[in-house]
Amino acid sequence: MAEEQKGFRLSRRLLLGAAVFGGAVLWGGTTVARLARGPSGPKNTGRIADIDGIALPLKPIASPPAFEPSLPWLAKGGDINDASGLSRTPVYGVVEVSEEEHIVRALAFARATGLKVSLAAIRHSMGGHAFDDNALVLDLRKFNKVTVDAVAKTMTLQPGACWHDIQNMLHPRFAVKAMQSTDIFSVGGSLSVNAHGMDHQAGSVAGSIRSMRVMLADGAVTTCSPADNSELFRHVVGGYGLFGVVLEATLDIVDNAVYRTSREIIKSDDFPKFFAEVLEPNMDIGLFYGHLSTAPGNFLEDMIVYRYDKVAEQPPADQPALGEPDGVGLKRVIMNMAKWGSAFQELKWFTEKTLEPKFESCTVPRTSALAEGEACLVTRNNPMHDSVPYLFNDLMGETDILHEYFIPRAAYVEFIAEAREILRNQDLPVLNASVRIVHKEDVALTYAPEPAYSLVLYINQPADADGNTRMRALTRALIDVTIKHGGRFFLPYQLHYTAKELLASYPELPAFLAAKRHYDPTELFSSTFYRAIKALSGTA
């Protein structure tokens, strides 16, 4: 009997152990699968309802006009949101633009009915920049034709064209001159924020524009460039879609040069010297990327410097088509696990610093790579052809928010030291931090009145009121330290700043808003962002 009881106890322990082990395996497998899963749909988790205490939602239109039957409606009524998932906004309707005549008719309809018009495409700005309450939204994603002039080395394109598709069209002969460091955005969106990216020599998109055709609020079409009609040009570029609809833009393109890739780890404090002595003087370094550690052990202290040294003006004749990123599921898991705390942040940094180099592949054919002493070779298009699918997930209770702060170059070390302390002393996970090069920008609402470095942050938050409150506090602390050091914050992101911070960072704002009323007296073009900055400026 005793032996039977002992056997029963052993069996029960074995069964319990097997159940615990099986449960752990099942939980682990389920968790990993959840973390690796791509988006099942857009996030739509609410709206940040005010800016500096000023309410943003508007009352619905009491008697909305009938929908114009000649317009191609994508939606009649309903809500719209952006990449943050935190800007859910009720709109009058969405017109799917695929030809210029659609814009002509939509603006005429809006003028006749008193509707406001907003311009949208990919919608990666995160503060209601592409829509407004009760607005008629022009969805420009299918207004996306591109033509290339190989002799002039230009491309003429409509604003809905996406950089990812443009690169596929240009490859292998040509490459984009200036764009963001990822290719998910539309050209119109990039023009509206005057985007910049990995080419520290080319600077922002503004420097690559030959000319633009723009439809103004009254329906008139005009041409502008840095030399002709320059005041309109300075307000359309970096003007957040408030001055007119870009019908087409002609941009410079460049040869698809071949680069040798390399990386080295330096201290963040050494970066200004490294840039001045190594990167800036060497005109053969075509692209650059500075990635800061977000691991608690050396938070914003170590930096991986990725550089791309030109070894040939053109790729070989057998250059393959551009490929898509690989290892997406694994990268997504690592990124999502980094939200769990310091151990996983350390794992992420170890992966970036140690493992990634071992798995990188050369995209230029092997014969050419051998000629360069086994160096890893890529064309210019390869590192710029990244749609970062691993950053998008199916975790509906949270969202990831971009920040960017521009700092005069002489203030970099002091600024990073203070930003480091602010970020360490709060609990929202910092997923990525990078440094970019910014030139002096001659646009009306400039983020860089002098040459600057920019700190780009990617920060996770809960998609609820508490998450918004914590993100607002963190954003304001970072803006304050930026202003303290003579810098500016980037406006395409969430509306968490105060009136004092906005006007201290952008003293040109009153003149910008006056120009808006000059070019668009009835304020036909609007957005939640526009109403917000107007309210904070005191000109509402």
mmCIF file of C-alpha atoms in Angstrom, residues 9-10 27 43 87 104 120 144 209 211 266 281 328 398 405 426 436 460 495 513 540:
data_model
loop_
_atom_site.group_PDB
_atom_site.id
_atom_site.type_symbol
_atom_site.label_atom_id
_atom_site.label_comp_id
_atom_site.label_asym_id
_atom_site.label_seq_id
_atom_site.Cartn_x
_atom_site.Cartn_y
_atom_site.Cartn_z
ATOM 1 C CA ARG A 9 2.849 10.777 -5.378
ATOM 2 C CA LEU A 10 5.672 10.402 -7.923
ATOM 3 C CA TRP A 27 2.887 30.271 -23.006
ATOM 4 C CA LYS A 43 -4.651 50.830 -34.427
ATOM 5 C CA SER A 87 -5.742 60.730 -33.369
ATOM 6 C CA VAL A 104 -10.246 70.732 -59.006
ATOM 7 C CA ALA A 120 -3.553 62.935 -46.593
ATOM 8 C CA ASN A 144 1.171 58.774 -57.741
ATOM 9 C CA ILE A 209 13.569 70.137 -55.501
ATOM 10 C CA SER A 211 10.294 73.033 -59.068
ATOM 11 C CA ILE A 266 32.353 55.152 -30.443
ATOM 12 C CA PRO A 281 35.592 66.019 -44.789
ATOM 13 C CA VAL A 328 11.144 40.487 -39.955
ATOM 14 C CA GLU A 398 0.099 50.212 -26.901
ATOM 15 C CA TYR A 405 14.972 67.306 -31.428
ATOM 16 C CA GLN A 426 10.922 57.993 -16.489
ATOM 17 C CA ARG A 436 21.379 62.569 -37.817
ATOM 18 C CA ASN A 460 6.588 53.061 -26.476
ATOM 19 C CA LEU A 495 0.497 67.818 -29.862
ATOM 20 C CA LEU A 513 0.391 82.106 -40.013
ATOM 21 C CA ALA A 540 -7.350 81.788 -33.381
#
